[in-house]
Tab-separated table of N, CA and C in Angstrom:
chain	number	residue	atom	x	y	z
K	1	MET	N	-33.959	-13.528	21.173
K	1	MET	CA	-32.617	-13.109	22.555
K	1	MET	C	-31.693	-13.137	21.042
K	2	THR	N	-31.315	-13.438	19.880
K	2	THR	CA	-30.153	-13.607	19.163
K	2	THR	C	-30.087	-12.281	18.531
K	3	PRO	N	-30.732	-11.580	18.311
K	3	PRO	CA	-30.331	-9.909	17.902
K	3	PRO	C	-29.810	-9.679	18.693
K	4	ALA	N	-30.219	-9.759	19.834
K	4	ALA	CA	-29.903	-8.623	20.866
K	4	ALA	C	-28.813	-9.369	21.436
K	5	ILE	N	-28.277	-10.517	21.843
K	5	ILE	CA	-26.699	-11.134	22.118
K	5	ILE	C	-25.855	-10.513	20.537
K	6	PHE	N	-26.505	-10.623	19.265
K	6	PHE	CA	-25.674	-10.293	18.004
K	6	PHE	C	-25.215	-8.458	18.369
K	7	PHE	N	-26.177	-7.435	18.905
K	7	PHE	CA	-26.007	-6.521	18.967
K	7	PHE	C	-24.949	-5.979	20.258
K	8	TRP	N	-25.226	-6.525	21.503
K	8	TRP	CA	-24.138	-6.849	22.090
K	8	TRP	C	-22.815	-7.198	21.924
K	9	CYS	N	-23.076	-8.367	21.330
K	9	CYS	CA	-21.672	-8.634	20.745
K	9	CYS	C	-20.684	-7.802	20.177
K	10	THR	N	-21.702	-7.281	19.181
K	10	THR	CA	-20.732	-5.828	18.419
K	10	THR	C	-20.500	-4.946	18.621
K	11	PHE	N	-21.155	-4.450	19.636
K	11	PHE	CA	-20.948	-3.209	20.358
K	11	PHE	C	-19.785	-3.085	21.280
K	12	ILE	N	-19.853	-4.389	22.018
K	12	ILE	CA	-18.403	-4.896	22.580
K	12	ILE	C	-17.288	-5.219	21.544
K	13	ALA	N	-17.043	-5.242	20.639
K	13	ALA	CA	-15.685	-5.699	19.980
K	13	ALA	C	-15.581	-4.465	19.177
K	14	PHE	N	-16.848	-3.937	19.176
K	14	PHE	CA	-16.007	-2.169	18.359
K	14	PHE	C	-16.566	-1.196	18.786
K	15	LYS	N	-16.672	-1.071	20.172
K	15	LYS	CA	-16.767	0.046	20.978
K	15	LYS	C	-15.909	1.074	20.895
K	16	LEU	N	-14.280	0.456	21.108
K	16	LEU	CA	-12.826	1.078	20.692
K	16	LEU	C	-12.868	1.920	19.472
K	17	ALA	N	-12.826	1.151	18.587
K	17	ALA	CA	-13.153	1.705	17.012
K	17	ALA	C	-13.798	2.979	16.776
K	18	LEU	N	-14.784	2.198	17.439
K	18	LEU	CA	-16.075	3.390	17.042
K	18	LEU	C	-16.009	4.953	18.186
K	19	GLY	N	-15.420	4.867	19.192
K	19	GLY	CA	-14.912	6.005	19.993
K	19	GLY	C	-13.926	6.094	19.385
K	20	LEU	N	-13.339	5.745	18.695
K	20	LEU	CA	-11.333	6.483	18.096
K	20	LEU	C	-12.358	7.168	16.989
K	21	PHE	N	-13.087	6.669	16.423
K	21	PHE	CA	-13.737	7.415	14.945
K	21	PHE	C	-14.596	8.846	15.623
K	22	LEU	N	-15.478	8.552	16.585
K	22	LEU	CA	-16.505	9.779	16.753
K	22	LEU	C	-15.363	10.726	17.614
K	23	PHE	N	-14.782	10.743	18.585
K	23	PHE	CA	-13.599	11.630	19.034
K	23	PHE	C	-12.684	11.954	17.960
K	24	THR	N	-12.279	11.390	16.970
K	24	THR	CA	-11.001	11.818	16.563
K	24	THR	C	-11.477	12.017	14.638
K	25	ILE	N	-12.248	11.673	14.421
K	25	ILE	CA	-12.527	11.390	12.666
K	25	ILE	C	-13.639	12.084	12.065
K	26	ALA	N	-14.553	11.843	12.816
K	26	ALA	CA	-16.419	12.106	12.742
K	26	ALA	C	-16.212	13.833	12.591
K	27	TYR	N	-15.950	14.557	12.653
K	27	TYR	CA	-15.683	16.060	13.320
K	27	TYR	C	-15.504	16.237	11.783
K	28	ASP	N	-14.709	16.280	10.897
K	28	ASP	CA	-14.242	16.791	9.634
K	28	ASP	C	-14.442	15.964	8.839
K	29	LEU	N	-15.003	16.099	7.390
K	29	LEU	CA	-15.218	15.723	6.484
K	29	LEU	C	-14.024	15.170	5.641
K	30	LEU	N	-12.717	16.032	5.904
K	30	LEU	CA	-11.541	15.415	5.088
K	30	LEU	C	-11.322	14.027	6.044
K	31	HIS	N	-10.902	14.398	6.535
K	31	HIS	CA	-10.496	13.078	7.774
K	31	HIS	C	-11.216	11.662	7.332
K	32	ILE	N	-12.728	11.834	7.056
K	32	ILE	CA	-13.453	10.739	6.798
K	32	ILE	C	-12.902	10.142	5.425
K	33	ILE	N	-12.619	11.019	4.356
K	33	ILE	CA	-12.004	11.091	2.966
K	33	ILE	C	-11.174	10.357	3.192
K	34	ILE	N	-10.170	10.670	3.820
K	34	ILE	CA	-8.992	10.175	3.919
K	34	ILE	C	-8.875	9.142	4.319
K	35	LEU	N	-9.414	8.749	5.154
K	35	LEU	CA	-9.737	7.330	5.982
K	35	LEU	C	-10.068	6.087	4.860
K	36	VAL	N	-11.106	6.564	4.200
K	36	VAL	CA	-11.823	5.716	3.156
K	36	VAL	C	-11.150	5.668	1.970
K	37	SER	N	-10.099	6.666	1.454
K	37	SER	CA	-9.208	6.637	0.809
K	37	SER	C	-8.009	5.618	1.083
K	38	GLY	N	-7.476	5.329	2.235
K	38	GLY	CA	-6.078	4.757	3.004
K	38	GLY	C	-6.991	3.466	2.959
K	39	ALA	N	-7.868	3.324	3.262
K	39	ALA	CA	-9.227	1.272	3.491
K	39	ALA	C	-9.248	1.204	1.789
K	40	PHE	N	-9.128	2.027	0.923
K	40	PHE	CA	-9.567	1.714	-0.465
K	40	PHE	C	-8.111	1.391	-0.946
K	41	PHE	N	-6.731	1.714	-0.374
K	41	PHE	CA	-5.194	1.822	-1.209
K	41	PHE	C	-4.945	0.473	-0.439
K	42	TRP	N	-5.614	0.293	0.739
K	42	TRP	CA	-5.112	-1.266	1.701
K	42	TRP	C	-5.695	-2.336	0.764
K	43	LEU	N	-6.964	-1.737	0.861
K	43	LEU	CA	-7.783	-3.263	0.137
K	43	LEU	C	-7.619	-3.464	-1.782
K	44	MET	N	-6.812	-2.505	-2.343
K	44	MET	CA	-6.194	-2.720	-2.934
K	44	MET	C	-4.694	-3.529	-3.301
K	45	SER	N	-4.520	-3.146	-2.650
K	45	SER	CA	-2.722	-4.275	-2.280
K	45	SER	C	-3.165	-4.995	-2.060
K	46	LEU	N	-3.886	-5.694	-0.766
K	46	LEU	CA	-4.694	-6.852	-0.443
K	46	LEU	C	-5.143	-7.726	-1.466
K	47	LEU	N	-5.401	-7.145	-2.714
K	47	LEU	CA	-6.231	-7.722	-4.039
K	47	LEU	C	-4.916	-8.136	-4.988
K	48	PHE	N	-3.880	-7.285	-4.807
K	48	PHE	CA	-3.272	-7.280	-5.982
K	48	PHE	C	-2.186	-8.812	-5.559
K	49	SER	N	-1.745	-8.413	-4.258
K	49	SER	CA	-0.707	-9.617	-3.627
K	49	SER	C	-1.700	-11.060	-3.524
K	50	SER	N	-3.105	-11.116	-3.599
K	50	SER	CA	-3.717	-12.382	-3.732
K	50	SER	C	-4.046	-12.451	-5.109
K	51	LEU	N	-3.942	-12.009	-5.637
K	51	LEU	CA	-4.402	-11.953	-7.226
K	51	LEU	C	-2.598	-12.878	-7.792
K	52	ILE	N	-1.275	-12.272	-7.294
K	52	ILE	CA	-0.486	-12.910	-7.817
K	52	ILE	C	-0.045	-13.997	-6.902
K	53	TRP	N	-0.479	-14.602	-5.791
K	53	TRP	CA	0.099	-15.649	-4.757
K	53	TRP	C	-0.982	-16.620	-5.645
K	54	PHE	N	-2.491	-16.710	-5.916
K	54	PHE	CA	-3.543	-17.195	-6.527
K	54	PHE	C	-2.436	-18.073	-7.941
K	55	ILE	N	-2.045	-17.246	-8.584
K	55	ILE	CA	-1.767	-17.464	-10.185
K	55	ILE	C	-0.200	-18.202	-9.872
K	56	ALA	N	0.270	-17.864	-8.768
K	56	ALA	CA	1.705	-18.612	-8.434
K	56	ALA	C	1.448	-19.744	-8.023
K	57	ILE	N	0.039	-20.360	-6.970
K	57	ILE	CA	-0.056	-21.183	-6.582
K	57	ILE	C	-0.945	-22.330	-7.694
K	58	LYS	N	-1.584	-21.938	-8.824
K	58	LYS	CA	-2.187	-22.395	-9.874
K	58	LYS	C	-1.046	-22.642	-10.871
K	59	ALA	N	-0.402	-21.944	-10.853
K	59	ALA	CA	0.513	-22.230	-11.649
K	59	ALA	C	1.631	-23.593	-11.403
K	60	SER	N	2.076	-23.672	-10.244
K	60	SER	CA	2.478	-24.460	-9.659
K	60	SER	C	2.192	-26.335	-9.276
K	61	ASP	N	2.861	-27.151	-8.809
K	61	ASP	CA	2.532	-28.179	-8.642
K	61	ASP	C	1.983	-28.768	-7.144
K	62	PRO	N	1.056	-29.063	-7.308
K	62	PRO	CA	0.643	-28.984	-5.729
K	62	PRO	C	0.939	-29.932	-5.037
K	63	GLN	N	1.777	-30.917	-5.421
K	63	GLN	CA	2.549	-32.220	-4.596
K	63	GLN	C	3.242	-31.846	-3.976
K	64	ASP	N	3.810	-30.937	-4.422
K	64	ASP	CA	5.258	-30.980	-4.077
K	64	ASP	C	5.071	-29.926	-3.156
K	65	GLU	N	5.091	-30.479	-1.744
K	65	GLU	CA	5.419	-29.401	-0.325
K	65	GLU	C	6.292	-28.577	-0.220
K	66	LEU	N	7.693	-28.414	-0.692
K	66	LEU	CA	8.487	-28.005	-0.514
K	66	LEU	C	8.221	-26.856	-0.755
K	67	LEU	N	7.520	-26.613	-2.598
K	67	LEU	CA	7.241	-25.303	-3.630
K	67	LEU	C	6.675	-24.836	-2.721
K	68	GLN	N	5.174	-25.011	-2.185
K	68	GLN	CA	4.286	-24.982	-1.796
K	68	GLN	C	4.283	-23.721	-0.566
K	69	LYS	N	5.350	-24.859	0.316
K	69	LYS	CA	6.000	-23.809	1.998
K	69	LYS	C	6.681	-22.568	1.126
K	70	GLY	N	7.266	-22.834	-0.059
K	70	GLY	CA	8.436	-21.451	-0.644
K	70	GLY	C	7.374	-20.834	-1.049
K	71	LEU	N	6.493	-20.737	-2.042
K	71	LEU	CA	5.339	-19.990	-2.146
K	71	LEU	C	4.711	-19.483	-1.388
K	72	LEU	N	4.141	-19.965	-0.231
K	72	LEU	CA	3.663	-19.236	1.093
K	72	LEU	C	4.539	-18.085	1.327
K	73	ILE	N	5.705	-18.454	1.909
K	73	ILE	CA	7.077	-17.402	2.437
K	73	ILE	C	7.004	-15.891	0.992
K	74	PHE	N	7.178	-16.661	-0.005
K	74	PHE	CA	7.173	-15.775	-1.348
K	74	PHE	C	5.676	-14.653	-1.228
K	75	GLY	N	4.541	-15.468	-0.975
K	75	GLY	CA	2.946	-14.801	-1.028
K	75	GLY	C	3.655	-13.529	0.209
K	76	MET	N	3.616	-14.452	1.538
K	76	MET	CA	3.577	-13.102	2.426
K	76	MET	C	4.737	-12.020	2.454
K	77	MET	N	6.121	-12.653	1.688
K	77	MET	CA	6.922	-11.260	1.526
K	77	MET	C	6.349	-10.347	0.499
K	78	PHE	N	5.583	-10.957	-0.416
K	78	PHE	CA	5.400	-9.865	-1.406
K	78	PHE	C	4.455	-9.008	-1.172
K	79	SER	N	3.450	-9.223	-0.017
K	79	SER	CA	2.278	-8.772	0.056
K	79	SER	C	2.565	-7.659	1.060
K	80	VAL	N	3.563	-7.939	1.661
K	80	VAL	CA	3.971	-7.316	2.938
K	80	VAL	C	4.740	-5.893	2.003
K	81	LEU	N	6.049	-6.195	1.328
K	81	LEU	CA	6.387	-5.577	-0.016
K	81	LEU	C	5.366	-4.532	-0.592
K	82	LEU	N	4.268	-5.212	-1.044
K	82	LEU	CA	3.018	-4.045	-2.030
K	82	LEU	C	2.411	-2.986	-0.987
K	83	GLN	N	2.237	-3.816	0.124
K	83	GLN	CA	1.481	-2.993	0.617
K	83	GLN	C	2.178	-1.730	1.376
K	84	GLU	N	3.582	-2.109	1.469
K	84	GLU	CA	4.446	-0.419	1.983
K	84	GLU	C	4.447	-0.019	0.528
K	85	ALA	N	4.304	-0.442	-0.854
K	85	ALA	CA	4.489	0.121	-1.975
K	85	ALA	C	3.427	0.992	-2.106
K	86	PHE	N	1.951	0.232	-1.718
K	86	PHE	CA	0.976	1.039	-1.741
K	86	PHE	C	0.973	2.255	-0.724
K	87	ARG	N	1.360	1.775	0.421
K	87	ARG	CA	1.053	3.098	1.425
K	87	ARG	C	2.104	4.187	1.449
K	88	PHE	N	2.931	3.990	0.297
K	88	PHE	CA	4.042	4.823	-0.123
K	88	PHE	C	3.270	5.768	-1.578
K	89	LEU	N	2.884	5.121	-2.300
K	89	LEU	CA	2.104	5.525	-3.292
K	89	LEU	C	0.514	6.569	-2.661
K	90	TYR	N	0.119	5.902	-1.569
K	90	TYR	CA	-0.938	7.045	-0.873
K	90	TYR	C	-0.249	8.244	0.196
K	91	TYR	N	1.087	8.311	0.042
K	91	TYR	CA	1.545	9.140	0.601
K	91	TYR	C	2.205	10.115	-0.119
K	92	ARG	N	2.181	9.719	-1.911
K	92	ARG	CA	2.776	10.715	-2.585
K	92	ARG	C	1.176	11.333	-2.894
K	93	LEU	N	0.310	10.574	-2.831
K	93	LEU	CA	-0.523	11.186	-3.264
K	93	LEU	C	-1.455	12.088	-2.647
K	94	LEU	N	-1.844	11.980	-1.355
K	94	LEU	CA	-1.915	13.243	-0.367
K	94	LEU	C	-0.813	14.349	-0.294
């Protein structure tokens, strides 16, 4: 019964995304390439922002709660700015 429930829940969760993919993107190979490369750029921006945040956390004092809160805010703002920079780079690439 477990595989049936797994597939049932998976299809319920991803039916909208699968429908959008099938009706808007899947008919053209170029659209699929653009979709995959856009996901790659997004993942690279997340990788770089998490790497910067990880280095900042390890280089700071873990006992200072105010500094840790400030680093969390810095990491979030840096992540958003880096994602927007990568989005601009992807736009320029296209």
